[in-house]
Backbone as a chain_set.jsonl record, in Angstrom:
{"seq": "XXXXXXXXXXXXXXXXXXXXXXXXXXXXXXXXXXXXXXXXXXXXXXXXXXXXXXXXXXXXXXXXXXXXXXXXXXXXXXXXXXXXXXXXXXXXXXXXXXXXXXXXXXXXXXXXXXXXXXXXXXXXXXX", "coords": {"N": [[0.837, -1.179, 0.0], [0.52, 2.218, -0.783], [2.006, 5.115, 0.643], [0.693, 8.154, 2.064], [2.343, 10.264, 1.485], [3.717, 9.398, -0.816], [1.576, 9.21, -2.605], [0.777, 11.897, -2.709], [3.103, 13.007, -3.799], [3.075, 11.888, -6.357], [0.687, 13.013, -7.237], [1.356, 15.724, -7.273], [3.126, 15.699, -9.409], [1.396, 14.975, -11.507], [-0.361, 17.165, -11.467], [1.408, 19.21, -12.2], [1.994, 18.397, -14.801], [-0.514, 18.663, -15.965], [-0.874, 21.415, -15.733], [1.205, 22.261, -17.422], [0.218, 21.276, -19.832], [-2.054, 22.906, -20.201], [-0.767, 25.368, -20.424], [0.658, 24.982, -22.778], [-1.439, 24.61, -24.603], [-2.625, 27.144, -24.4], [-0.581, 28.762, -25.459], [-0.59, 27.757, -28.052], [-3.138, 28.55, -28.965], [-2.843, 31.336, -28.851], [-0.835, 31.685, -30.752], [-2.198, 30.766, -33.024], [-4.173, 32.715, -33.207], [-2.597, 34.928, -33.786], [-1.592, 34.136, -36.278], [-3.955, 34.055, -37.796], [-4.664, 36.741, -37.691], [-2.515, 37.861, -39.082], [-2.946, 36.703, -41.568], [-5.397, 37.886, -42.287], [-4.589, 40.576, -42.394], [-2.732, 40.445, -44.481], [-4.401, 39.685, -46.607], [-6.009, 41.967, -46.795], [-4.104, 43.824, -47.563], [-3.427, 42.782, -50.101], [-5.865, 43.057, -51.29], [-6.093, 45.784, -51.605], [-4.09, 46.289, -53.425], [-2.816, 47.256, -56.692], [-2.549, 45.406, -58.866], [-4.179, 43.325, -58.155], [-6.364, 40.465, -57.843], [-8.641, 41.022, -56.626], [-10.495, 42.758, -57.604], [-11.846, 41.239, -59.436], [-12.859, 39.147, -57.911], [-14.269, 40.117, -55.457], [-16.034, 39.283, -53.408], [-15.004, 36.835, -52.58], [-12.546, 37.585, -51.442], [-13.491, 39.233, -49.339], [-14.921, 37.336, -47.859], [-12.882, 35.551, -47.1], [-11.297, 37.254, -45.551], [-13.113, 37.898, -43.515], [-13.508, 35.322, -42.445], [-10.934, 34.81, -41.471], [-10.749, 36.75, -39.465], [-12.795, 35.867, -37.781], [-11.74, 33.394, -37.004], [-9.515, 34.34, -35.645], [-10.701, 35.685, -33.456], [-12.035, 33.527, -32.24], [-9.851, 31.951, -31.52], [-8.574, 33.665, -29.725], [-10.518, 33.782, -27.717], [-10.509, 31.098, -26.889], [-7.91, 31.044, -25.911], [-8.186, 32.767, -23.748], [-9.879, 31.237, -22.138], [-8.204, 29.062, -21.621], [-6.27, 30.389, -20.158], [-7.628, 30.851, -17.798], [-7.911, 28.2, -16.973], [-5.251, 27.608, -16.578], [-4.69, 29.21, -14.371], [-6.324, 27.966, -12.464], [-5.173, 25.392, -12.431], [-2.643, 26.061, -11.507], [-3.218, 26.978, -8.923], [-4.225, 24.61, -7.795], [-1.963, 22.971, -8.028], [-0.158, 24.31, -6.356], [-1.497, 24.007, -3.909], [-1.472, 21.202, -3.562], [1.274, 20.789, -3.518], [1.966, 22.134, -1.149], [0.643, 20.511, 0.722], [2.037, 18.122, 0.29], [4.643, 18.87, 1.072], [4.169, 19.424, 3.769], [3.449, 16.863, 4.731], [5.8, 15.498, 4.172], [7.626, 16.867, 5.842], [6.493, 16.216, 8.333], [6.827, 13.428, 8.339], [9.636, 13.299, 8.33], [10.164, 14.515, 10.786], [8.907, 12.691, 12.543], [10.482, 10.447, 12.022], [12.994, 11.316, 12.916], [12.35, 11.672, 15.606], [11.801, 9.018, 16.349], [14.354, 7.945, 15.974], [15.789, 9.314, 17.967], [14.457, 8.328, 20.238], [15.169, 5.639, 20.005], [17.936, 5.843, 20.399], [17.97, 6.736, 23.061], [16.787, 4.538, 24.276], [18.759, 2.611, 23.759], [20.906, 3.642, 25.266], [19.882, 3.383, 27.854], [19.713, 0.642, 28.053], [22.372, 0.008, 28.052], [23.225, 0.973, 30.488]], "CA": [[0.0, 0.0, 0.0], [1.327, 3.42, -0.884], [1.808, 6.078, 1.715], [0.084, 9.432, 1.663], [3.426, 11.065, 0.928], [3.948, 8.935, -2.195], [0.418, 9.604, -3.415], [0.847, 13.345, -2.916], [4.214, 13.265, -4.719], [2.57, 11.56, -7.693], [-0.34, 14.0, -7.575], [2.069, 16.955, -7.638], [3.649, 15.493, -10.767], [0.257, 15.012, -12.43], [-0.842, 18.545, -11.519], [2.371, 19.975, -12.983], [1.798, 18.018, -16.199], [-1.772, 19.276, -16.397], [-0.597, 22.846, -15.888], [2.013, 22.401, -18.639], [-0.685, 21.048, -20.959], [-2.857, 24.116, -20.406], [0.132, 26.421, -20.899], [0.936, 24.682, -24.184], [-2.654, 24.906, -25.37], [-2.767, 28.602, -24.417], [0.387, 29.275, -26.429], [-1.055, 27.359, -29.387], [-4.256, 29.421, -29.339], [-2.313, 32.682, -29.094], [-0.146, 31.624, -32.041], [-3.222, 30.65, -34.063], [-4.801, 34.035, -33.332], [-1.627, 35.76, -34.493], [-1.546, 33.708, -37.678], [-5.204, 34.489, -38.436], [-4.583, 38.198, -37.849], [-1.558, 38.119, -40.167], [-3.609, 36.338, -42.825], [-6.379, 38.937, -42.595], [-3.84, 41.772, -42.783], [-2.161, 40.191, -45.808], [-5.495, 39.725, -47.585], [-6.408, 43.366, -46.947], [-3.062, 44.466, -48.363], [-3.591, 42.318, -51.485], [-7.138, 43.6, -51.779], [-5.859, 47.172, -51.98], [-3.029, 46.385, -54.434], [-3.288, 47.576, -58.05], [-2.588, 44.219, -59.724], [-4.856, 42.287, -57.385], [-7.545, 39.811, -58.405], [-9.765, 41.375, -55.764], [-11.512, 43.407, -58.429], [-12.628, 40.188, -60.095], [-13.502, 38.288, -56.907], [-14.3, 40.833, -54.163], [-16.742, 38.499, -52.382], [-14.078, 35.82, -52.095], [-11.614, 38.256, -50.538], [-14.208, 39.641, -48.135], [-15.255, 36.135, -47.096], [-11.65, 35.036, -46.484], [-10.908, 38.192, -44.494], [-14.063, 37.7, -42.412], [-13.206, 34.023, -41.832], [-9.686, 34.945, -40.709], [-11.052, 37.515, -38.255], [-13.587, 34.992, -36.903], [-10.789, 32.428, -36.434], [-8.702, 35.063, -34.673], [-11.497, 35.917, -32.253], [-12.259, 32.227, -31.601], [-8.59, 31.539, -30.892], [-8.354, 34.518, -28.553], [-11.453, 33.332, -26.675], [-9.976, 29.835, -26.375], [-6.723, 31.384, -25.127], [-8.669, 33.318, -22.47], [-10.37, 30.114, -21.342], [-7.035, 28.299, -21.169], [-5.619, 31.181, -19.109], [-8.37, 30.535, -16.573], [-7.554, 26.83, -16.57], [-3.879, 27.674, -16.056], [-4.779, 29.751, -13.01], [-6.885, 26.911, -11.616], [-4.166, 24.336, -12.291], [-1.577, 26.595, -10.662], [-3.712, 26.964, -7.54], [-4.274, 23.209, -7.341], [-0.59, 22.493, -7.883], [0.394, 24.909, -5.135], [-2.162, 23.404, -2.756], [-0.968, 19.835, -3.404], [2.678, 20.888, -3.117], [2.005, 22.466, 0.279], [0.26, 19.306, 1.472], [3.147, 17.175, 0.162], [5.742, 19.35, 1.915], [3.76, 19.23, 5.165], [3.539, 15.426, 5.046], [7.224, 15.142, 4.151], [8.213, 17.392, 7.087], [5.984, 15.427, 9.45], [7.504, 12.13, 8.298], [11.022, 13.492, 8.761], [10.122, 14.794, 12.218], [8.603, 11.422, 13.219], [11.644, 9.569, 11.886], [14.043, 11.791, 13.834], [11.883, 11.371, 16.963], [12.024, 7.58, 16.567], [15.802, 7.725, 16.119], [16.169, 9.782, 19.302], [13.939, 7.364, 21.219], [16.006, 4.435, 19.918], [19.211, 6.146, 21.062], [17.705, 6.78, 24.508], [16.568, 3.155, 24.721], [20.055, 1.919, 23.748], [21.69, 4.118, 26.407], [19.317, 2.803, 29.075], [20.086, -0.783, 28.09], [23.806, -0.087, 28.384], [23.436, 1.343, 31.888]], "C": [[0.886, 1.249, 0.0], [1.01, 4.37, 0.261], [1.193, 7.357, 1.155], [1.132, 10.317, 0.991], [3.685, 10.679, -0.535], [2.794, 9.343, -3.111], [0.445, 11.098, -3.706], [1.973, 13.713, -3.888], [3.779, 12.994, -6.157], [1.529, 12.576, -8.154], [0.285, 15.338, -7.96], [2.576, 16.844, -9.072], [2.524, 15.592, -11.798], [-0.27, 16.446, -12.578], [0.104, 19.421, -12.33], [2.242, 19.663, -14.468], [0.529, 18.647, -16.756], [-1.595, 20.771, -16.629], [0.208, 23.09, -17.163], [1.159, 22.198, -19.889], [-1.494, 22.304, -21.248], [-1.993, 25.278, -20.91], [0.456, 26.226, -22.38], [-0.262, 25.006, -25.059], [-2.872, 26.412, -25.485], [-1.833, 29.201, -25.467], [-0.032, 28.938, -27.862], [-2.194, 28.26, -29.851], [-3.788, 30.841, -29.634], [-1.601, 32.722, -30.447], [-1.143, 31.541, -33.197], [-3.92, 31.98, -34.284], [-3.874, 34.984, -34.081], [-1.552, 35.424, -35.975], [-2.806, 34.163, -38.42], [-5.19, 36.002, -38.652], [-3.639, 38.557, -38.986], [-2.181, 37.79, -41.52], [-4.612, 37.416, -43.235], [-5.675, 40.2, -43.064], [-3.266, 41.623, -44.197], [-3.237, 40.247, -46.889], [-5.964, 41.156, -47.824], [-5.391, 44.107, -47.803], [-3.171, 44.065, -49.83], [-4.858, 42.898, -52.107], [-6.942, 45.023, -52.298], [-4.803, 47.342, -53.061], [-3.625, 46.606, -55.825], [-3.47, 46.331, -58.916], [-3.307, 43.039, -59.058], [-6.043, 41.711, -58.154], [-8.8, 40.149, -57.594], [-10.873, 42.066, -56.552], [-12.406, 42.397, -59.121], [-13.436, 39.36, -59.087], [-13.58, 38.993, -55.549], [-14.999, 40.034, -53.059], [-15.833, 37.447, -51.756], [-13.091, 36.434, -51.091], [-12.303, 38.66, -49.238], [-14.528, 38.441, -47.239], [-14.011, 35.584, -46.379], [-11.17, 35.944, -45.364], [-11.807, 38.004, -43.278], [-13.784, 36.385, -41.687], [-11.934, 34.102, -40.98], [-9.94, 35.702, -39.406], [-11.886, 36.696, -37.269], [-12.673, 33.965, -36.232], [-9.918, 33.093, -35.365], [-9.471, 35.24, -33.368], [-11.759, 34.601, -31.501], [-10.994, 31.749, -30.889], [-8.297, 32.371, -29.656], [-9.273, 34.122, -27.399], [-10.975, 32.017, -26.06], [-8.744, 30.083, -25.508], [-7.135, 31.956, -23.768], [-9.174, 32.19, -21.561], [-9.207, 29.29, -20.786], [-6.286, 29.059, -20.075], [-6.32, 30.947, -17.766], [-8.039, 29.146, -16.06], [-6.128, 26.775, -16.024], [-3.903, 28.177, -14.621], [-5.31, 28.699, -12.042], [-5.858, 25.811, -11.364], [-3.019, 24.795, -11.399], [-1.992, 26.562, -9.195], [-3.746, 25.539, -6.994], [-2.869, 22.66, -7.112], [0.032, 23.03, -6.608], [-0.194, 24.27, -3.88], [-1.613, 21.99, -2.499], [0.5, 19.857, -2.984], [2.812, 21.232, -1.64], [1.665, 21.245, 1.128], [1.398, 18.282, 1.448], [4.312, 17.587, 1.068], [5.419, 19.167, 3.394], [3.907, 17.772, 5.574], [4.996, 14.994, 5.098], [7.916, 15.622, 5.427], [7.771, 16.574, 8.296], [6.655, 14.059, 9.498], [8.951, 12.241, 8.771], [11.098, 13.724, 10.267], [9.854, 13.502, 12.997], [9.791, 10.473, 13.162], [12.759, 10.002, 12.84], [13.64, 11.552, 15.291], [12.103, 9.897, 17.298], [13.509, 7.281, 16.768], [16.278, 8.167, 17.498], [15.691, 8.81, 20.376], [14.751, 6.07, 21.2], [17.349, 4.656, 20.603], [19.051, 6.156, 22.58], [17.529, 5.363, 25.037], [17.879, 2.377, 24.747], [20.914, 2.339, 24.924], [21.178, 3.515, 27.712], [19.678, 1.322, 29.195], [21.535, -0.952, 28.476], [24.069, 0.201, 29.839], [23.016, 0.305, 32.848]], "O": [[1.888, 1.307, 0.714], [-0.11, 4.412, 0.77], [1.181, 7.596, -0.052], [0.829, 11.034, 0.037], [3.852, 11.551, -1.388], [3.009, 9.766, -4.247], [0.165, 11.518, -4.829], [1.819, 14.621, -4.703], [4.078, 13.773, -7.062], [1.497, 12.952, -9.326], [-0.2, 16.012, -8.87], [2.464, 17.789, -9.853], [2.689, 16.223, -12.842], [-0.587, 16.883, -13.684], [-0.35, 20.29, -13.074], [2.364, 20.559, -15.304], [0.51, 19.11, -17.897], [-2.106, 21.322, -17.604], [-0.08, 24.03, -17.904], [1.361, 22.879, -20.894], [-1.611, 22.721, -22.401], [-2.444, 26.077, -21.731], [0.519, 27.191, -23.141], [-0.121, 25.604, -26.126], [-3.259, 26.905, -26.545], [-2.244, 30.044, -26.265], [0.153, 29.745, -28.773], [-2.214, 28.689, -31.005], [-4.283, 31.479, -30.564], [-1.749, 33.685, -31.2], [-0.948, 32.178, -34.233], [-4.227, 32.339, -35.421], [-4.329, 35.761, -34.921], [-1.461, 36.314, -36.82], [-2.717, 34.613, -39.563], [-5.655, 36.486, -39.684], [-3.929, 39.459, -39.77], [-1.972, 38.507, -42.499], [-4.664, 37.809, -44.401], [-6.112, 40.831, -44.027], [-3.311, 42.555, -45.0], [-3.007, 40.798, -47.966], [-6.284, 41.515, -48.957], [-5.755, 44.914, -48.659], [-3.024, 44.911, -50.713], [-4.904, 43.19, -53.302], [-7.542, 45.42, -53.297], [-4.635, 48.449, -53.573], [-4.757, 46.213, -56.109], [-4.466, 46.226, -59.632], [-3.045, 41.882, -59.389], [-6.642, 42.377, -58.997], [-9.881, 39.621, -57.854], [-12.049, 41.965, -56.202], [-13.583, 42.662, -59.365], [-14.553, 38.929, -59.376], [-13.004, 38.502, -54.578], [-14.595, 40.103, -51.898], [-15.888, 37.202, -50.551], [-12.838, 35.867, -50.028], [-11.757, 38.449, -48.155], [-14.419, 38.522, -46.015], [-14.074, 35.202, -45.211], [-10.689, 35.463, -44.338], [-11.326, 37.957, -42.146], [-13.82, 36.334, -40.458], [-11.873, 33.526, -39.894], [-9.405, 35.334, -38.36], [-11.705, 36.816, -36.057], [-12.81, 33.694, -35.039], [-9.622, 32.502, -34.327], [-8.937, 34.969, -32.292], [-11.711, 34.568, -30.271], [-11.062, 31.207, -29.786], [-7.824, 31.844, -28.648], [-8.858, 34.127, -26.24], [-11.031, 31.845, -24.842], [-8.551, 29.415, -24.492], [-6.504, 31.661, -22.753], [-8.92, 32.196, -20.357], [-9.225, 28.876, -19.628], [-5.729, 28.446, -19.165], [-5.667, 30.857, -16.727], [-7.902, 28.938, -14.854], [-5.831, 25.992, -15.121], [-3.216, 27.634, -13.756], [-4.802, 28.561, -10.929], [-5.689, 25.354, -10.234], [-2.482, 24.006, -10.621], [-1.211, 26.166, -8.33], [-3.341, 25.296, -5.858], [-2.617, 21.968, -6.125], [0.676, 22.29, -5.864], [0.52, 24.022, -2.908], [-1.327, 21.629, -1.357], [0.923, 19.029, -2.177], [3.673, 20.685, -0.952], [2.323, 20.978, 2.134], [1.689, 17.649, 2.463], [4.896, 16.747, 1.752], [6.29, 18.797, 4.182], [4.433, 17.478, 6.647], [5.386, 14.213, 5.966], [8.698, 14.885, 6.027], [8.576, 16.274, 9.178], [7.012, 13.581, 10.574], [9.436, 11.39, 9.517], [11.984, 13.199, 10.941], [10.51, 13.247, 14.007], [10.081, 9.775, 14.134], [13.389, 9.169, 13.491], [14.497, 11.259, 16.125], [12.54, 9.565, 18.4], [13.88, 6.472, 17.619], [17.078, 7.478, 18.13], [16.428, 8.502, 21.313], [14.995, 5.472, 22.248], [17.848, 3.774, 21.302], [19.906, 5.64, 23.3], [18.046, 5.016, 26.1], [18.099, 1.57, 25.651], [21.585, 1.502, 25.527], [21.974, 3.171, 28.585], [19.916, 0.815, 30.291], [21.902, -1.922, 29.139], [25.059, -0.286, 30.384], [23.142, 0.496, 34.058]]}, "num_chains": 1, "name": "protein.A"}
């Protein structure tokens, strides 16, 4: 059977992995939002260019620009949600780490108390 200390140590590791997952997802959403914004900006620049095909297909350009802006907003919203999950994961990780440290300190204190009692018992046997 595993001790509480071992379970908490494993839980700390899992919480840190979960936090890293949310941080990675947040970064991915922010990057996707940046890419969508760059695409929209590039399409607008091409739309305004003299030799552009935008004059022939203005609806296509407008639709692609609108789609890029919608993707950007969706990615930013997902990034905001992930930021909230990061905060939650951070709080949970900190809470579990504190519990783990408390249990570890208590175990060390109990072990040192047992060692002192053993030394006292050995001295009494020698006397």
